[in-house]
Amino acid sequence: MRVKEGTKEKDILEAAIKVFAQHSYHGAKMSKIAEIANVSIGTLYLYYVNKEDLLVKVFENLWKKLYVEIESLAMREDLGVTEKLDYLIDLFFDIFSNNPDLATVFVNEQHHVMRNAEVDVMYYHDFMAKAELIILEGIKDKKINPNLNVKVLRFFILGGIKLLLDIWAKEPKLVPLSAIRINVKTVIKKGILN
Amino acid sequence: MRVKEGTKEKDILEAAIKVFAQHSYHGAKMSKIAEIANVSIGTLYLYYVNKEDLLVKVFENLWKKLYVEIESLAMREDLGVTEKLDYLIDLFFDIFSNNPDLATVFVNEQHHVMRNAEVDVMYYHDFMAKAELIILEGIKDKKINPNLNVKVLRFFILGGIKLLLDIWAKEPKLVPLSAIRINVKTVIKKGILN
DNA sequence: GTTATATTTGAATAATGATTCATAAATTTT
DNA sequence: AAAATTTATGAATCATTATTCAAATATAAC
């Protein structure tokens, strides 16, 4: 039996990320994605049911990766809350550090996915729940200011990181990601830790 | 001479904000905006050159208002940096507090405007410049940690506030804006002030 | 109340681009 | 090497909506 050439599915998704990043979801043409992926338009539809599906798959992969990482992080008993927060921030910077296009899509298209897709935002919610747990643990251990609202905190941090990733992805040379990372850690630790 | 009925231009823009918020820019139909504004489709084009123009006008109004406010804030010599930061945060929360739809549009469509519009993002840049000045003033006065990068800081804070506004606008009852505001102030002040 | 002018209407137009599917090409089986 | 099966192609289809503009309506001027 003939076997589909191994890399087409991946090629298409990578092309989609590139085109979504450059033109945003609605400006992205399926013909352009096909061109970048070096396949015909019809082939896109052999691997993905439609344009929306392409975007959804990008987010599914991403949140799943993030969730797997945070899960093993949350479990580690050798780390204190301070270290866990540290690694949590690293998680985001690491996953995007060699893929600015992915960062752009992540920042600018999530609201589209959340609005329209019926599908798996499961990992997203699971990730958020774990993040909350880490913060709650910190409050219980009296390491984090207990007057801070956990939900507010997690969204504030995520929002700050997202916008910084977006700025960085547009012009990676302007401010190096390493500088951003250090500043973020400083503000967060001084801001929320006792 | 017949005079255009006074409120149509405003009615249309308010309807646009509502529809952009609910369906996002690309999902927003001109026919729906016309319906909400109680005018015909043709009338939209008497007051605005096209759909994009509607979105651009929303942002022009908004950033202009914000700029005017921050300008007079920056000038005040009776306030220290701590108070200025305080009022700066209030600025955002006040302007959106009775208009969640505007908050949604602000958060989710800015990247579309920045990407496509040739027009006045002038006030946006001016606003940012003023915000930077306030932070720099704080560093000079030894009130703000001088190791923090000014650009990183301003984007982090803006990003955090934006995501919180978005969450709040989706479900205003979930976390009251007043709680969000207090938490944000706490984190920022403890995080960046000496 | 008739004419002139400004404003409003919404059906018709026109452009765009996602998706389909009949056909072709590649690979495997016999 | 012919048949069978799977994978790939891209021109043609189809649906969607922003935008236009000839006609209608409202107001003002006389």
GROMACS .gro file of N, CA, C and O in nm, chain A residues 61-160:
model
  400
   61ASN      N    1  -0.189   2.175   1.948
   61ASN     CA    2  -0.050   2.133   1.968
   61ASN      C    3   0.017   2.215   2.077
   61ASN      O    4   0.085   2.162   2.166
   62LEU      N    5  -0.005   2.345   2.068
   62LEU     CA    6   0.063   2.437   2.157
   62LEU      C    7   0.020   2.419   2.301
   62LEU      O    8   0.102   2.401   2.391
   63TRP      N    9  -0.109   2.422   2.325
   63TRP     CA   10  -0.158   2.410   2.462
   63TRP      C   11  -0.131   2.273   2.520
   63TRP      O   12  -0.109   2.256   2.639
   64LYS      N   13  -0.132   2.174   2.433
   64LYS     CA   14  -0.099   2.040   2.482
   64LYS      C   15   0.044   2.034   2.532
   64LYS      O   16   0.071   1.986   2.643
   65LYS      N   17   0.137   2.087   2.452
   65LYS     CA   18   0.277   2.094   2.493
   65LYS      C   19   0.290   2.169   2.625
   65LYS      O   20   0.357   2.124   2.718
   66LEU      N   21   0.227   2.285   2.633
   66LEU     CA   22   0.236   2.366   2.753
   66LEU      C   23   0.178   2.291   2.873
   66LEU      O   24   0.233   2.295   2.983
   67TYR      N   25   0.068   2.222   2.850
   67TYR     CA   26   0.006   2.151   2.961
   67TYR      C   27   0.096   2.038   3.012
   67TYR      O   28   0.114   2.023   3.133
   68VAL      N   29   0.151   1.962   2.922
   68VAL     CA   30   0.240   1.852   2.961
   68VAL      C   31   0.354   1.906   3.047
   68VAL      O   32   0.390   1.848   3.151
   69GLU      N   33   0.407   2.020   3.006
   69GLU     CA   34   0.520   2.078   3.080
   69GLU      C   35   0.478   2.126   3.218
   69GLU      O   36   0.546   2.102   3.317
   70ILE      N   37   0.366   2.195   3.225
   70ILE     CA   38   0.326   2.251   3.354
   70ILE      C   39   0.285   2.139   3.449
   70ILE      O   40   0.302   2.151   3.571
   71GLU      N   41   0.230   2.033   3.391
   71GLU     CA   42   0.189   1.922   3.476
   71GLU      C   43   0.309   1.863   3.548
   71GLU      O   44   0.307   1.844   3.672
   72SER      N   45   0.415   1.836   3.474
   72SER     CA   46   0.531   1.777   3.540
   72SER      C   47   0.598   1.878   3.631
   72SER      O   48   0.656   1.841   3.734
   73LEU      N   49   0.587   2.005   3.597
   73LEU     CA   50   0.642   2.109   3.684
   73LEU      C   51   0.566   2.114   3.817
   73LEU      O   52   0.626   2.120   3.926
   74ALA      N   53   0.433   2.110   3.807
   74ALA     CA   54   0.350   2.121   3.927
   74ALA      C   55   0.377   2.006   4.024
   74ALA      O   56   0.374   2.024   4.146
   75MET      N   57   0.407   1.890   3.968
   75MET     CA   58   0.428   1.771   4.051
   75MET      C   59   0.559   1.773   4.129
   75MET      O   60   0.570   1.709   4.233
   76ARG      N   61   0.658   1.845   4.079
   76ARG     CA   62   0.792   1.838   4.139
   76ARG      C   63   0.791   1.887   4.283
   76ARG      O   64   0.753   2.001   4.311
   77GLU      N   65   0.834   1.799   4.373
   77GLU     CA   66   0.831   1.833   4.515
   77GLU      C   67   0.964   1.892   4.561
   77GLU      O   68   0.975   1.941   4.672
   78ASP      N   69   1.062   1.885   4.473
   78ASP     CA   70   1.193   1.938   4.510
   78ASP      C   71   1.202   2.089   4.490
   78ASP      O   72   1.297   2.153   4.532
   79LEU      N   73   1.098   2.146   4.426
   79LEU     CA   74   1.103   2.290   4.396
   79LEU      C   75   1.007   2.369   4.485
   79LEU      O   76   0.895   2.326   4.511
   80GLY      N   77   1.053   2.486   4.530
   80GLY     CA   78   0.965   2.576   4.601
   80GLY      C   79   0.883   2.658   4.503
   80GLY      O   80   0.904   2.649   4.381
   81VAL      N   81   0.791   2.735   4.555
   81VAL     CA   82   0.703   2.814   4.468
   81VAL      C   83   0.783   2.914   4.385
   81VAL      O   84   0.755   2.935   4.267
   82THR      N   85   0.883   2.973   4.447
   82THR     CA   86   0.963   3.071   4.374
   82THR      C   87   1.025   3.009   4.248
   82THR      O   88   1.018   3.067   4.139
   83GLU      N   89   1.081   2.891   4.266
   83GLU     CA   90   1.142   2.825   4.151
   83GLU      C   91   1.037   2.785   4.048
   83GLU      O   92   1.059   2.792   3.928
   84LYS      N   93   0.923   2.740   4.099
   84LYS     CA   94   0.818   2.698   4.005
   84LYS      C   95   0.771   2.815   3.919
   84LYS      O   96   0.750   2.802   3.798
   85LEU      N   97   0.753   2.930   3.982
   85LEU     CA   98   0.715   3.049   3.904
   85LEU      C   99   0.821   3.081   3.799
   85LEU      O  100   0.791   3.114   3.685
   86ASP      N  101   0.944   3.067   3.843
   86ASP     CA  102   1.056   3.091   3.753
   86ASP      C  103   1.048   3.001   3.629
   86ASP      O  104   1.055   3.047   3.516
   87TYR      N  105   1.032   2.873   3.654
   87TYR     CA  106   1.026   2.778   3.544
   87TYR      C  107   0.900   2.798   3.459
   87TYR      O  108   0.902   2.773   3.339
   88LEU      N  109   0.795   2.842   3.524
   88LEU     CA  110   0.670   2.864   3.451
   88LEU      C  111   0.688   2.975   3.347
   88LEU      O  112   0.643   2.964   3.232
   89ILE      N  113   0.757   3.078   3.388
   89ILE     CA  114   0.784   3.187   3.294
   89ILE      C  115   0.877   3.138   3.182
   89ILE      O  116   0.855   3.168   3.064
   90ASP      N  117   0.975   3.061   3.223
   90ASP     CA  118   1.066   3.006   3.121
   90ASP      C  119   0.992   2.924   3.016
   90ASP      O  120   1.026   2.926   2.899
   91LEU      N  121   0.891   2.853   3.062
   91LEU     CA  122   0.813   2.769   2.973
   91LEU      C  123   0.768   2.844   2.849
   91LEU      O  124   0.787   2.800   2.735
   92PHE      N  125   0.708   2.959   2.872
   92PHE     CA  126   0.657   3.039   2.761
   92PHE      C  127   0.770   3.090   2.673
   92PHE      O  128   0.763   3.081   2.550
   93PHE      N  129   0.871   3.144   2.738
   93PHE     CA  130   0.978   3.200   2.657
   93PHE      C  131   1.051   3.092   2.578
   93PHE      O  132   1.090   3.114   2.463
   94ASP      N  133   1.066   2.976   2.638
   94ASP     CA  134   1.136   2.869   2.567
   94ASP      C  135   1.058   2.820   2.446
   94ASP      O  136   1.114   2.795   2.340
   95ILE      N  137   0.930   2.804   2.463
   95ILE     CA  138   0.851   2.744   2.356
   95ILE      C  139   0.843   2.834   2.232
   95ILE      O  140   0.830   2.787   2.119
   96PHE      N  141   0.856   2.965   2.254
   96PHE     CA  142   0.846   3.056   2.140
   96PHE      C  143   0.981   3.110   2.093
   96PHE      O  144   0.989   3.171   1.987
   97SER      N  145   1.085   3.085   2.173
   97SER     CA  146   1.210   3.157   2.148
   97SER      C  147   1.268   3.133   2.009
   97SER      O  148   1.333   3.219   1.954
   98ASN      N  149   1.245   3.017   1.952
   98ASN     CA  150   1.296   2.999   1.815
   98ASN      C  151   1.183   2.993   1.712
   98ASN      O  152   1.199   2.938   1.604
   99ASN      N  153   1.071   3.050   1.746
   99ASN     CA  154   0.960   3.053   1.651
   99ASN      C  155   0.872   3.176   1.670
   99ASN      O  156   0.759   3.167   1.719
  100PRO      N  157   0.920   3.291   1.630
  100PRO     CA  158   0.844   3.415   1.645
  100PRO      C  159   0.708   3.410   1.575
  100PRO      O  160   0.610   3.466   1.626
  101ASP      N  161   0.700   3.341   1.464
  101ASP     CA  162   0.571   3.332   1.393
  101ASP      C  163   0.466   3.264   1.480
  101ASP      O  164   0.351   3.307   1.486
  102LEU      N  165   0.509   3.160   1.547
  102LEU     CA  166   0.417   3.090   1.636
  102LEU      C  167   0.371   3.183   1.748
  102LEU      O  168   0.253   3.184   1.787
  103ALA      N  169   0.463   3.264   1.799
  103ALA     CA  170   0.427   3.360   1.903
  103ALA      C  171   0.322   3.458   1.852
  103ALA      O  172   0.222   3.486   1.920
  104THR      N  173   0.341   3.505   1.731
  104THR     CA  174   0.246   3.600   1.673
  104THR      C  175   0.107   3.539   1.661
  104THR      O  176   0.007   3.603   1.695
  105VAL      N  177   0.102   3.416   1.614
  105VAL     CA  178  -0.027   3.350   1.600
  105VAL      C  179  -0.090   3.328   1.738
  105VAL      O  180  -0.208   3.355   1.759
  106PHE      N  181  -0.009   3.282   1.829
  106PHE     CA  182  -0.056   3.256   1.965
  106PHE      C  183  -0.120   3.381   2.027
  106PHE      O  184  -0.228   3.375   2.084
  107VAL      N  185  -0.054   3.492   2.009
  107VAL     CA  186  -0.102   3.615   2.070
  107VAL      C  187  -0.224   3.672   1.999
  107VAL      O  188  -0.320   3.715   2.063
  108ASN      N  189  -0.223   3.667   1.868
  108ASN     CA  190  -0.326   3.741   1.794
  108ASN      C  191  -0.447   3.660   1.752
  108ASN      O  192  -0.550   3.718   1.716
  109GLU      N  193  -0.439   3.529   1.752
  109GLU     CA  194  -0.551   3.451   1.700
  109GLU      C  195  -0.624   3.369   1.806
  109GLU      O  196  -0.724   3.306   1.775
  110GLN      N  197  -0.575   3.370   1.928
  110GLN     CA  198  -0.643   3.289   2.029
  110GLN      C  199  -0.791   3.327   2.045
  110GLN      O  200  -0.877   3.241   2.057
  111HIS      N  201  -0.817   3.456   2.041
  111HIS     CA  202  -0.956   3.497   2.061
  111HIS      C  203  -1.046   3.443   1.950
  111HIS      O  204  -1.162   3.411   1.973
  112HIS      N  205  -0.990   3.429   1.830
  112HIS     CA  206  -1.067   3.372   1.720
  112HIS      C  207  -1.100   3.225   1.747
  112HIS      O  208  -1.212   3.181   1.728
  113VAL      N  209  -1.001   3.152   1.793
  113VAL     CA  210  -1.023   3.010   1.823
  113VAL      C  211  -1.125   2.994   1.935
  113VAL      O  212  -1.219   2.916   1.924
  114MET      N  213  -1.107   3.071   2.042
  114MET     CA  214  -1.197   3.058   2.156
  114MET      C  215  -1.340   3.095   2.117
  114MET      O  216  -1.436   3.040   2.170
  115ARG      N  217  -1.352   3.189   2.026
  115ARG     CA  218  -1.484   3.237   1.986
  115ARG      C  219  -1.556   3.134   1.900
  115ARG      O  220  -1.673   3.106   1.920
  116ASN      N  221  -1.482   3.078   1.803
  116ASN     CA  222  -1.550   2.996   1.703
  116ASN      C  223  -1.538   2.845   1.719
  116ASN      O  224  -1.629   2.773   1.686
  117ALA      N  225  -1.425   2.802   1.768
  117ALA     CA  226  -1.402   2.658   1.765
  117ALA      C  227  -1.482   2.587   1.873
  117ALA      O  228  -1.484   2.628   1.989
  118GLU      N  229  -1.543   2.479   1.834
  118GLU     CA  230  -1.617   2.396   1.929
  118GLU      C  231  -1.522   2.303   2.001
  118GLU      O  232  -1.558   2.240   2.099
  119VAL      N  233  -1.403   2.296   1.951
  119VAL     CA  234  -1.310   2.189   1.985
  119VAL      C  235  -1.234   2.209   2.113
  119VAL      O  236  -1.263   2.292   2.196
  120ASP      N  237  -1.129   2.131   2.117
  120ASP     CA  238  -1.043   2.117   2.230
  120ASP      C  239  -0.971   2.243   2.274
  120ASP      O  240  -0.858   2.269   2.235
  121VAL      N  241  -1.038   2.319   2.359
  121VAL     CA  242  -0.964   2.419   2.432
  121VAL      C  243  -0.937   2.358   2.570
  121VAL      O  244  -0.902   2.426   2.664
  122MET      N  245  -0.956   2.226   2.573
  122MET     CA  246  -0.940   2.150   2.697
  122MET      C  247  -0.804   2.174   2.762
  122MET      O  248  -0.797   2.210   2.879
  123TYR      N  249  -0.700   2.158   2.683
  123TYR     CA  250  -0.565   2.173   2.739
  123TYR      C  251  -0.540   2.315   2.789
  123TYR      O  252  -0.467   2.336   2.884
  124TYR      N  253  -0.603   2.409   2.723
  124TYR     CA  254  -0.592   2.548   2.769
  124TYR      C  255  -0.646   2.562   2.911
  124TYR      O  256  -0.581   2.616   3.000
  125HIS      N  257  -0.767   2.510   2.930
  125HIS     CA  258  -0.828   2.520   3.063
  125HIS      C  259  -0.749   2.441   3.167
  125HIS      O  260  -0.732   2.485   3.280
  126ASP      N  261  -0.702   2.324   3.127
  126ASP     CA  262  -0.623   2.243   3.219
  126ASP      C  263  -0.494   2.315   3.258
  126ASP      O  264  -0.454   2.312   3.375
  127PHE      N  265  -0.434   2.378   3.159
  127PHE     CA  266  -0.311   2.453   3.189
  127PHE      C  267  -0.339   2.562   3.291
  127PHE      O  268  -0.267   2.577   3.390
  128MET      N  269  -0.446   2.636   3.268
  128MET     CA  270  -0.481   2.746   3.358
  128MET      C  271  -0.509   2.697   3.499
  128MET      O  272  -0.469   2.760   3.597
  129ALA      N  273  -0.575   2.583   3.508
  129ALA     CA  274  -0.605   2.527   3.639
  129ALA      C  275  -0.476   2.493   3.713
  129ALA      O  276  -0.464   2.521   3.833
  130LYS      N  277  -0.383   2.434   3.643
  130LYS     CA  278  -0.255   2.400   3.706
  130LYS      C  279  -0.181   2.526   3.751
  130LYS      O  280  -0.121   2.529   3.860
  131ALA      N  281  -0.183   2.626   3.668
  131ALA     CA  282  -0.116   2.751   3.703
  131ALA      C  283  -0.176   2.809   3.830
  131ALA      O  284  -0.104   2.855   3.919
  132GLU      N  285  -0.308   2.800   3.838
  132GLU     CA  286  -0.376   2.848   3.959
  132GLU      C  287  -0.333   2.770   4.082
  132GLU      O  288  -0.313   2.826   4.190
  133LEU      N  289  -0.320   2.641   4.063
  133LEU     CA  290  -0.278   2.556   4.175
  133LEU      C  291  -0.142   2.597   4.228
  133LEU      O  292  -0.120   2.602   4.350
  134ILE      N  293  -0.051   2.625   4.137
  134ILE     CA  294   0.083   2.666   4.180
  134ILE      C  295   0.075   2.795   4.261
  134ILE      O  296   0.139   2.809   4.366
  135ILE      N  297  -0.007   2.888   4.214
  135ILE     CA  298  -0.022   3.014   4.288
  135ILE      C  299  -0.085   2.990   4.425
  135ILE      O  300  -0.039   3.043   4.527
  136LEU      N  301  -0.188   2.907   4.428
  136LEU     CA  302  -0.254   2.877   4.556
  136LEU      C  303  -0.159   2.811   4.654
  136LEU      O  304  -0.159   2.841   4.774
  137GLU      N  305  -0.077   2.720   4.603
  137GLU     CA  306   0.024   2.655   4.684
  137GLU      C  307   0.115   2.761   4.747
  137GLU      O  308   0.148   2.755   4.865
  138GLY      N  309   0.151   2.859   4.665
  138GLY     CA  310   0.237   2.967   4.713
  138GLY      C  311   0.171   3.049   4.822
  138GLY      O  312   0.236   3.093   4.917
  139ILE      N  313   0.041   3.067   4.810
  139ILE     CA  314  -0.031   3.142   4.914
  139ILE      C  315  -0.035   3.061   5.043
  139ILE      O  316  -0.012   3.113   5.152
  140LYS      N  317  -0.062   2.930   5.027
  140LYS     CA  318  -0.068   2.842   5.144
  140LYS      C  319   0.066   2.840   5.218
  140LYS      O  320   0.072   2.841   5.340
  141ASP      N  321   0.172   2.839   5.139
  141ASP     CA  322   0.307   2.838   5.198
  141ASP      C  323   0.351   2.977   5.246
  141ASP      O  324   0.468   2.997   5.279
  142LYS      N  325   0.259   3.069   5.238
  142LYS     CA  326   0.288   3.207   5.279
  142LYS      C  327   0.404   3.270   5.200
  142LYS      O  328   0.479   3.353   5.251
  143LYS      N  329   0.416   3.228   5.075
  143LYS     CA  330   0.519   3.288   4.990
  143LYS      C  331   0.459   3.396   4.901
  143LYS      O  332   0.528   3.484   4.851
  144ILE      N  333   0.328   3.384   4.876
  144ILE     CA  334   0.262   3.481   4.789
  144ILE      C  335   0.159   3.560   4.870
  144ILE      O  336   0.086   3.504   4.953
  145ASN      N  337   0.157   3.688   4.845
  145ASN     CA  338   0.062   3.781   4.906
  145ASN      C  339  -0.082   3.728   4.896
  145ASN      O  340  -0.137   3.717   4.786
  146PRO      N  341  -0.143   3.696   5.010
  146PRO     CA  342  -0.275   3.632   5.007
  146PRO      C  343  -0.389   3.727   4.970
  146PRO      O  344  -0.501   3.683   4.946
  147ASN      N  345  -0.359   3.855   4.964
  147ASN     CA  346  -0.464   3.950   4.926
  147ASN      C  347  -0.485   3.955   4.774
  147ASN      O  348  -0.578   4.016   4.727
  148LEU      N  349  -0.394   3.892   4.701
  148LEU     CA  350  -0.407   3.895   4.556
  148LEU      C  351  -0.505   3.788   4.509
  148LEU      O  352  -0.503   3.675   4.555
  149ASN      N  353  -0.588   3.827   4.418
  149ASN     CA  354  -0.684   3.735   4.359
  149ASN      C  355  -0.613   3.645   4.258
  149ASN      O  356  -0.547   3.693   4.165
  150VAL      N  357  -0.630   3.516   4.276
  150VAL     CA  358  -0.555   3.420   4.193
  150VAL      C  359  -0.586   3.433   4.044
  150VAL      O  360  -0.497   3.432   3.961
  151LYS      N  361  -0.715   3.446   4.012
  151LYS     CA  362  -0.753   3.458   3.871
  151LYS      C  363  -0.697   3.586   3.809
  151LYS      O  364  -0.645   3.587   3.697
  152VAL      N  365  -0.709   3.693   3.883
  152VAL     CA  366  -0.658   3.820   3.833
  152VAL      C  367  -0.508   3.809   3.806
  152VAL      O  368  -0.458   3.850   3.701
  153LEU      N  369  -0.441   3.749   3.901
  153LEU     CA  370  -0.296   3.736   3.891
  153LEU      C  371  -0.254   3.658   3.768
  153LEU      O  372  -0.168   3.700   3.691
  154ARG      N  373  -0.317   3.543   3.747
  154ARG     CA  374  -0.273   3.459   3.636
  154ARG      C  375  -0.301   3.525   3.503
  154ARG      O  376  -0.224   3.514   3.408
  155PHE      N  377  -0.412   3.599   3.493
  155PHE     CA  378  -0.440   3.666   3.366
  155PHE      C  379  -0.348   3.786   3.345
  155PHE      O  380  -0.306   3.815   3.233
  156PHE      N  381  -0.317   3.855   3.452
  156PHE     CA  382  -0.229   3.970   3.439
  156PHE      C  383  -0.092   3.927   3.387
  156PHE      O  384  -0.038   3.985   3.292
  157ILE      N  385  -0.040   3.823   3.448
  157ILE     CA  386   0.091   3.774   3.406
  157ILE      C  387   0.088   3.723   3.262
  157ILE      O  388   0.173   3.758   3.180
  158LEU      N  389  -0.013   3.643   3.232
  158LEU     CA  390  -0.024   3.589   3.096
  158LEU      C  391  -0.037   3.703   2.994
  158LEU      O  392   0.027   3.702   2.889
  159GLY      N  393  -0.119   3.801   3.026
  159GLY     CA  394  -0.139   3.916   2.936
  159GLY      C  395  -0.011   3.992   2.913
  159GLY      O  396   0.022   4.028   2.799
  160GLY      N  397   0.063   4.015   3.020
  160GLY     CA  398   0.189   4.086   3.007
  160GLY      C  399   0.287   4.011   2.919
  160GLY      O  400   0.348   4.067   2.828
   0.00000   0.00000   0.00000
